[in-house]
PDB file of C-alpha atoms in Angstrom:
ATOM      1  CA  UNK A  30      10.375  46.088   7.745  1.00  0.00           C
ATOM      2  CA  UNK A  31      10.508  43.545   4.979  1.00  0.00           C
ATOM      3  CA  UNK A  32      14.573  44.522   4.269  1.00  0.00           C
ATOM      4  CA  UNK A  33      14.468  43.304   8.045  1.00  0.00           C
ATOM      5  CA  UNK A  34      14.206  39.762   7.135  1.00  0.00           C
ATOM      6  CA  UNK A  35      14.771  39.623   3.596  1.00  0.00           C
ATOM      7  CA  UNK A  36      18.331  37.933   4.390  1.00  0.00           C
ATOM      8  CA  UNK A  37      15.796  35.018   5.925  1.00  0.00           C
ATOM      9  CA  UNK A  38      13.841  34.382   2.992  1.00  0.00           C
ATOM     10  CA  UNK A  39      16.864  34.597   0.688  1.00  0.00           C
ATOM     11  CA  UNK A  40      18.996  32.330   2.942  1.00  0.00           C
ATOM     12  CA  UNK A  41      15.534  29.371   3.713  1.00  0.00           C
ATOM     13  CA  UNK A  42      14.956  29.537  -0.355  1.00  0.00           C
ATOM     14  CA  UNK A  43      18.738  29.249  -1.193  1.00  0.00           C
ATOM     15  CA  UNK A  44      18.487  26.270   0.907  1.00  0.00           C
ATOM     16  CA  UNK A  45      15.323  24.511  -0.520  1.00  0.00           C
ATOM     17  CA  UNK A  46      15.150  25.988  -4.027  1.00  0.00           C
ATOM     18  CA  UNK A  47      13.560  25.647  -6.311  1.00  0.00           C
ATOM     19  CA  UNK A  48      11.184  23.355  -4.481  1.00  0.00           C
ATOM     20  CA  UNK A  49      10.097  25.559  -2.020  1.00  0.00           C
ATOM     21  CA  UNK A  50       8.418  29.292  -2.571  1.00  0.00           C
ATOM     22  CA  UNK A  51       9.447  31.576   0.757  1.00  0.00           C
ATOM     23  CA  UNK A  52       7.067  34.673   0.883  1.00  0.00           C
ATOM     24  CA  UNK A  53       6.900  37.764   3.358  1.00  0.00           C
ATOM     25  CA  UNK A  54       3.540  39.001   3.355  1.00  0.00           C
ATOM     26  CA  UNK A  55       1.799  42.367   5.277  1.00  0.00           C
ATOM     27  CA  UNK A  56      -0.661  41.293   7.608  1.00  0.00           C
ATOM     28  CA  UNK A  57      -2.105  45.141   8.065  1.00  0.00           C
ATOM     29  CA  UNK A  58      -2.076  45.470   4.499  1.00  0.00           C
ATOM     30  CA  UNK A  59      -2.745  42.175   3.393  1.00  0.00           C
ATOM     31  CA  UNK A  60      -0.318  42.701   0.358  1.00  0.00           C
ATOM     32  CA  UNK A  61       2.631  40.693  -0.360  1.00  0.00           C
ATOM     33  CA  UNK A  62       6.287  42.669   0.564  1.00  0.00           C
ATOM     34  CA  UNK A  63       8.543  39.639  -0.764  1.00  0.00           C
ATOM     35  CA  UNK A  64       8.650  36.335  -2.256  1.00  0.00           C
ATOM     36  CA  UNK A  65      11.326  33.954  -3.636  1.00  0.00           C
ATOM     37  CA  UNK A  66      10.940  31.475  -6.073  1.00  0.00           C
ATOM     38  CA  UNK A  67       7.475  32.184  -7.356  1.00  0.00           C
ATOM     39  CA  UNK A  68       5.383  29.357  -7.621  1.00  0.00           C
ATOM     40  CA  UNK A  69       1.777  30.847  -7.511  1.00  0.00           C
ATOM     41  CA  UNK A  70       2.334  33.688 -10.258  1.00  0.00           C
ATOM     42  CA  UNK A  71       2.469  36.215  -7.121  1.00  0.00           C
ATOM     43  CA  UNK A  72       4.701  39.303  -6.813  1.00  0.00           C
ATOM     44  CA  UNK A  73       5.338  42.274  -4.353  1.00  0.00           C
ATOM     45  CA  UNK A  74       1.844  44.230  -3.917  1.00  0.00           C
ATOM     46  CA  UNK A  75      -0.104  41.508  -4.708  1.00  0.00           C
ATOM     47  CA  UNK A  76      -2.697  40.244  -2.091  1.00  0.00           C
ATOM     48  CA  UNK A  77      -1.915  37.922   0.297  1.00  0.00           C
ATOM     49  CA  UNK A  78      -5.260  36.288   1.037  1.00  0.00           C
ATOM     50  CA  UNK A  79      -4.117  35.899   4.777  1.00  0.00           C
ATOM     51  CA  UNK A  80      -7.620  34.699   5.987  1.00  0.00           C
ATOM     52  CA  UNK A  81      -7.143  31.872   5.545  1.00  0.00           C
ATOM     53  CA  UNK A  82      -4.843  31.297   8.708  1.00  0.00           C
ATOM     54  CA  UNK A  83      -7.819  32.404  10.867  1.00  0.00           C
ATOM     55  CA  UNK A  84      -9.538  28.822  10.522  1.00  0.00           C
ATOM     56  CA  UNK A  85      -6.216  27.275  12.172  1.00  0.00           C
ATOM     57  CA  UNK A  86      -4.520  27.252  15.157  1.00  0.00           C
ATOM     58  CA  UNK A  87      -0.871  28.126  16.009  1.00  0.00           C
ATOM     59  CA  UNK A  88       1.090  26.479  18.134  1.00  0.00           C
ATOM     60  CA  UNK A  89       2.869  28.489  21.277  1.00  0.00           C
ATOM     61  CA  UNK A  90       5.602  29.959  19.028  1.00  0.00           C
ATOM     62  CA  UNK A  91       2.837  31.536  16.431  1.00  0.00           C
ATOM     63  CA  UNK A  92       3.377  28.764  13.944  1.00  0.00           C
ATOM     64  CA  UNK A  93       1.126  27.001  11.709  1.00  0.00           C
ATOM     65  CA  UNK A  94       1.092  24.089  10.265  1.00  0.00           C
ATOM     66  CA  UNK A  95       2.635  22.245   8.292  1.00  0.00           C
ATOM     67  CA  UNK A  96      -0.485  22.398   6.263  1.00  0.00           C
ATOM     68  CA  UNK A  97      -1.390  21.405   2.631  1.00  0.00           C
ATOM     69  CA  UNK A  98      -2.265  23.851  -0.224  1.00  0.00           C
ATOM     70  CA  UNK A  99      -2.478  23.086  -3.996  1.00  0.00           C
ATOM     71  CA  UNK A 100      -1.185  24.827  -6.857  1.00  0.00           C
ATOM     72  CA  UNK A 101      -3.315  25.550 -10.260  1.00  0.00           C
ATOM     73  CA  UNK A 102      -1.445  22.851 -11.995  1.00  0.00           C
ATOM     74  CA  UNK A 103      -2.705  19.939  -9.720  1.00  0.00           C
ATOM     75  CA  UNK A 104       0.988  19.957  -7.418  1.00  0.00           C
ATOM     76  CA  UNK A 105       0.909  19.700  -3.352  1.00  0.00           C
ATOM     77  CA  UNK A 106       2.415  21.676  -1.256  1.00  0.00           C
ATOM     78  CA  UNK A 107       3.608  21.337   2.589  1.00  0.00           C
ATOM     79  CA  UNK A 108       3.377  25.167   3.921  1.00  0.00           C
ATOM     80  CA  UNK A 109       4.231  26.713   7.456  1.00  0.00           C
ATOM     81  CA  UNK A 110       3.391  30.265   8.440  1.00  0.00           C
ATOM     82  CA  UNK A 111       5.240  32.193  10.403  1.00  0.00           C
ATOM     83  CA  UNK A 112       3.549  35.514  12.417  1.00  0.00           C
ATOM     84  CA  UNK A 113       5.794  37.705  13.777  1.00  0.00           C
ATOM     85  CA  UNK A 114       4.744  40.224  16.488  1.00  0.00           C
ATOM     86  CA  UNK A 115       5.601  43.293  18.211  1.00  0.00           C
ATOM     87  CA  UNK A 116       6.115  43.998  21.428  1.00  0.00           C
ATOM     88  CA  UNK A 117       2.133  44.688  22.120  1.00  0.00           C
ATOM     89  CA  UNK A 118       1.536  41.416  20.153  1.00  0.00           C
ATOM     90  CA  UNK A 119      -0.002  42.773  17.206  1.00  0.00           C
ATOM     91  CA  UNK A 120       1.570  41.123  13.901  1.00  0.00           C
ATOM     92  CA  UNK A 121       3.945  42.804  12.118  1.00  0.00           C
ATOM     93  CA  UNK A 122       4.363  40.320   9.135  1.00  0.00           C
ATOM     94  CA  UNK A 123       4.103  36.980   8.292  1.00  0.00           C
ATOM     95  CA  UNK A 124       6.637  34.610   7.003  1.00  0.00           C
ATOM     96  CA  UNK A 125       5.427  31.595   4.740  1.00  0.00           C
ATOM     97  CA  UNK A 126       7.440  28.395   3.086  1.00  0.00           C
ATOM     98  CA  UNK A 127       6.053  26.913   0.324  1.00  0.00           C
ATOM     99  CA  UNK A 128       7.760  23.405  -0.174  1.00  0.00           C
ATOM    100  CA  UNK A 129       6.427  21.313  -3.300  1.00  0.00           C
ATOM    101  CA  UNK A 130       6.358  17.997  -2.911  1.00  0.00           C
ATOM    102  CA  UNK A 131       6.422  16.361  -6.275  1.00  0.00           C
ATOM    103  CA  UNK A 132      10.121  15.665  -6.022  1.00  0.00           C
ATOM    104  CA  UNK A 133       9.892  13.606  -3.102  1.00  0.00           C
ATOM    105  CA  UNK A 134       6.617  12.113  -3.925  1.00  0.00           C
ATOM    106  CA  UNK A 135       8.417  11.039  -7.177  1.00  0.00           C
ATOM    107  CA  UNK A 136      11.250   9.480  -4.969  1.00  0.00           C
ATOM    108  CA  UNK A 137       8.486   7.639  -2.740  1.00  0.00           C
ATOM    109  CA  UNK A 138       6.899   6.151  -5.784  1.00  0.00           C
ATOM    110  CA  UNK A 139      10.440   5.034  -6.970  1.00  0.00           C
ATOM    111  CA  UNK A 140      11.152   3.622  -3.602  1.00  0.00           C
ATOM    112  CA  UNK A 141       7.882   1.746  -3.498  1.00  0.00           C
ATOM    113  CA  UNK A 142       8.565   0.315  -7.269  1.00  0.00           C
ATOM    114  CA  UNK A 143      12.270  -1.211  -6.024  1.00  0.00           C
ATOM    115  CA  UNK A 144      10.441  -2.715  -2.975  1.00  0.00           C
ATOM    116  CA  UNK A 145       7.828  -4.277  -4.369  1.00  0.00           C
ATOM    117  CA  UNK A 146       7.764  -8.043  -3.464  1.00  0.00           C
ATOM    118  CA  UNK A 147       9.934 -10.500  -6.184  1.00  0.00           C
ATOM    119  CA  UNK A 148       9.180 -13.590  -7.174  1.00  0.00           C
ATOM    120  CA  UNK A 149      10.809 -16.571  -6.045  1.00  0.00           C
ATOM    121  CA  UNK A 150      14.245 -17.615  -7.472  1.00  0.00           C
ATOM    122  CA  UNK A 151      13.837 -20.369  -9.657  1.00  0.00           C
ATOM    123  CA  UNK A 152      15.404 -22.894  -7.504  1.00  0.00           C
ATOM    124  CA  UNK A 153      17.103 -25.133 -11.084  1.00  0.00           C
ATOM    125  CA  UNK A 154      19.714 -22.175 -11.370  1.00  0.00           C
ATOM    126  CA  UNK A 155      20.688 -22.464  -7.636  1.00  0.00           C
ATOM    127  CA  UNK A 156      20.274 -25.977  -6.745  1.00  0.00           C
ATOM    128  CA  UNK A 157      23.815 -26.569  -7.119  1.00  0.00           C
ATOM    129  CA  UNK A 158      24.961 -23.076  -6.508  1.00  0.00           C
ATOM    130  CA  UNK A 159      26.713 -23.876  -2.695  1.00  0.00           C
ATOM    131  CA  UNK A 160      28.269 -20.431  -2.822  1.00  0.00           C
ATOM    132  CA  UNK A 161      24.527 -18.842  -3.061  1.00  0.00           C
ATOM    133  CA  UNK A 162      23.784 -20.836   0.040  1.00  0.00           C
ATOM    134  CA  UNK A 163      26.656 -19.951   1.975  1.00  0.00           C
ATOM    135  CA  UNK A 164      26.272 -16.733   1.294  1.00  0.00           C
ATOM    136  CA  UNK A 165      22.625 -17.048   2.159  1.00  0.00           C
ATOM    137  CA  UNK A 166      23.136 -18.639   5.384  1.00  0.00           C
ATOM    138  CA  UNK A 167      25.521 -16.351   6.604  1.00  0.00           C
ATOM    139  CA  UNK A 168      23.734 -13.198   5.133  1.00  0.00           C
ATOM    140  CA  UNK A 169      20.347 -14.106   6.960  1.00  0.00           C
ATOM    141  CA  UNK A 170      22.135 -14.720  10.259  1.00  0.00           C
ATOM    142  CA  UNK A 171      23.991 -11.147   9.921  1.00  0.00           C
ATOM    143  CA  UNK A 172      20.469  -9.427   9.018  1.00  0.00           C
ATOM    144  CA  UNK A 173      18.608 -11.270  11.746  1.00  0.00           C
ATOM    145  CA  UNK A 174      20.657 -10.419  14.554  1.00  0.00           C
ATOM    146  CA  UNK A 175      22.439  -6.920  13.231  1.00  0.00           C
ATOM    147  CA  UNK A 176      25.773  -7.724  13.653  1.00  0.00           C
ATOM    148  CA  UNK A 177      28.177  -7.531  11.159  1.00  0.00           C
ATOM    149  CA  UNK A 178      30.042 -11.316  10.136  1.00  0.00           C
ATOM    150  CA  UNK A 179      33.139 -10.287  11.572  1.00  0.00           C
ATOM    151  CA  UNK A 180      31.624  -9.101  15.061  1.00  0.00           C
ATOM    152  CA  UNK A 181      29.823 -12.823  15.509  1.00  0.00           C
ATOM    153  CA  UNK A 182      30.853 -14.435  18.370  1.00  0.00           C
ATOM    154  CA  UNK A 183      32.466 -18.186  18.554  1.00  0.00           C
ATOM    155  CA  UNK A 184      28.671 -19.362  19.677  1.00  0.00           C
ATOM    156  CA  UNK A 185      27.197 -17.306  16.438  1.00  0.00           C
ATOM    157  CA  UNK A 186      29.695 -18.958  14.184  1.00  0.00           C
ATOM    158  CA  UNK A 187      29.061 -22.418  15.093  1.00  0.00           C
ATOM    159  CA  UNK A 188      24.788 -22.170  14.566  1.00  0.00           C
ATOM    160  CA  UNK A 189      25.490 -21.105  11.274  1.00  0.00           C
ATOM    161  CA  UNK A 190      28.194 -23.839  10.736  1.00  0.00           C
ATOM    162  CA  UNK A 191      25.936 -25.958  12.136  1.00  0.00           C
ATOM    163  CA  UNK A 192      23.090 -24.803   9.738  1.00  0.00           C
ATOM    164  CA  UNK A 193      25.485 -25.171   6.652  1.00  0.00           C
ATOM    165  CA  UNK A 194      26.819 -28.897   7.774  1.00  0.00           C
ATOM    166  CA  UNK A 195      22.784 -29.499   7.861  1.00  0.00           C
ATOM    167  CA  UNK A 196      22.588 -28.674   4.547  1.00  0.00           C
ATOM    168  CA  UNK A 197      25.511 -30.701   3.146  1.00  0.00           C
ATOM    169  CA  UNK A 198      27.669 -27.499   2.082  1.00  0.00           C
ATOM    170  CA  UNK A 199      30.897 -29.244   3.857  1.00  0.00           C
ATOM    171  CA  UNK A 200      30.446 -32.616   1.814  1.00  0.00           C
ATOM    172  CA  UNK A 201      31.324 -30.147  -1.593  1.00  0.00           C
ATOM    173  CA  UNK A 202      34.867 -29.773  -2.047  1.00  0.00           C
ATOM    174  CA  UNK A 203      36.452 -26.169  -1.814  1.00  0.00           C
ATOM    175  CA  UNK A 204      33.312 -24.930   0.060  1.00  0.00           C
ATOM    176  CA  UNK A 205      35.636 -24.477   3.683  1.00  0.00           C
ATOM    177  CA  UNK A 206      37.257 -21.571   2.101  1.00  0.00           C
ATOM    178  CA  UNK A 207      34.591 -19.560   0.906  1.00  0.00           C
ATOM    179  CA  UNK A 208      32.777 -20.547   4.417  1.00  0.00           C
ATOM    180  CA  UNK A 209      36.117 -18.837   6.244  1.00  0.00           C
ATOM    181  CA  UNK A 210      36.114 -15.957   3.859  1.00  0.00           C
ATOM    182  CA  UNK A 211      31.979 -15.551   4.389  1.00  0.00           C
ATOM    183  CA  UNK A 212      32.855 -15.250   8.150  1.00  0.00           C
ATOM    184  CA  UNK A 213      35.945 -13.634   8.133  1.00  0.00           C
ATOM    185  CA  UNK A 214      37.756 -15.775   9.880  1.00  0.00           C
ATOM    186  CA  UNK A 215      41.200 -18.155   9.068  1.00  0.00           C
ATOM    187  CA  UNK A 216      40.645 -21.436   7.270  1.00  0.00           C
ATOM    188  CA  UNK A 217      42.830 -22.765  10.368  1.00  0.00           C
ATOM    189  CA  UNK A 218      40.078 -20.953  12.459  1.00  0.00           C
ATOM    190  CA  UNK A 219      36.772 -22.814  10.792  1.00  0.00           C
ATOM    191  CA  UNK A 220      38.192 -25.916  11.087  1.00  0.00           C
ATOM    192  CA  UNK A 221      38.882 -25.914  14.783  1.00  0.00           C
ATOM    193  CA  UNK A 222      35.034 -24.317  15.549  1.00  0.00           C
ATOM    194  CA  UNK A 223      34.004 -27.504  12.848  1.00  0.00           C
ATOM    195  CA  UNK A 224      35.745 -29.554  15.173  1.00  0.00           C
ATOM    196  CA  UNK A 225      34.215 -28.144  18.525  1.00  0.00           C
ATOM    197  CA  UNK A 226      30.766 -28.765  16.569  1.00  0.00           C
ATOM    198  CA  UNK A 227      31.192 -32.486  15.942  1.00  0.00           C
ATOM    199  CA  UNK A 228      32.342 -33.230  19.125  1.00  0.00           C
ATOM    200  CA  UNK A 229      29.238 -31.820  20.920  1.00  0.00           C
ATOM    201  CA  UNK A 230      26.535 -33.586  18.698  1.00  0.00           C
ATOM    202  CA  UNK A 231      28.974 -36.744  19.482  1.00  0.00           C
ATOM    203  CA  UNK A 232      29.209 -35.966  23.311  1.00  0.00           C
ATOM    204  CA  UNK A 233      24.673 -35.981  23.131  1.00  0.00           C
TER     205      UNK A 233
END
């Protein structure tokens, strides 16, 4: 029976090796018939130790877990057992996946380094720095509403040209340019929405 589904061990470890141990066991026997990447110093004939799926519950397919068990050497590991029955519903084997998670729990803890709050930037090196603060300006508008600058509409680009002329970034020469370029639209183009913003704060 094991030659059955050895194809469907080989294939699910080819997949997740070496992280993950895939192991056919013999639920009359107890005994293991297969495994694939050994991670628990098992083999073939060895005993399964099966009871201790009778203190959980399977769901409707005859699945448990995920579930957590622990190898000798202190790593985790995410397991789901599989039994497989005959027509009378008696098992016939069981199929178990073994997936250590030290790899990804290595990625979470390098994830959680990169996002761990930064201090403020010291605001001498970017008091004069009007390309920082167009980019800033434009970058928190694109983040706060998910759009990307070029898919801002005209009344999107003129509250952030609005917010830039309130911060003096059109009083610095050569800052139009890298405005237009930040909101990928013509030089020709900024002007004429700078225009349309003047003459509504002159029309209040």
């Amino acid at each position: 029976m094991a030659e059955i589904w050895a194809p469907i061990g080989a294939a699910i470890a080819r997949l997740l090796g070496p992280q993950a141990e895939v192991v056919v066991h013999d639920p009359v026997t107890d005994r293991v018939l297969a495994i694939w990447n050994p991670m628990s110093r098992r083999g073939p004939g060895d005993p399964s130790l099966l009871g201790e799926l009778d203190t959980m519950t399977p769901d409707e397919s005859g699945v448990y877990g995920p579930y957590q068990k622990l190898l000798p050497d202190g790593r985790r590991l995410s397991s789901v057992s599989a039994v497989v029955s005959d027509d009378e519903g008696s098992p016939i084997f069981v199929l178990c996946v073994n997936l250590d998670r030290t790899p990804f729990e290595q990625a979470a803890e390098l994830l959680s380094a990169f996002a761990a709050p930064v201090t403020e930037r010291p605001k001498v090196l970017f008091e004069h720095d009007w390309t920082e603060r167009i980019n800033q300006v434009v970058g928190g508008y694109v983040r706060e509403h998910g759009r990307q600058a070029g898919q801002l509409t005209r009344e999107d680009r003129l509250s952030v040209l609005a917010e830039l002329d309130r911060l003096g970034v059109f009083d610095v020469r050569r800052a139009a340019p890298l405005v237009a370029r930040a909101l990928r639209i013509s030089r020709s183009g900024l002007y004429a929405l700078l225009a349309e913003l003047r003459d509504q704060r002159s029309d209040r």
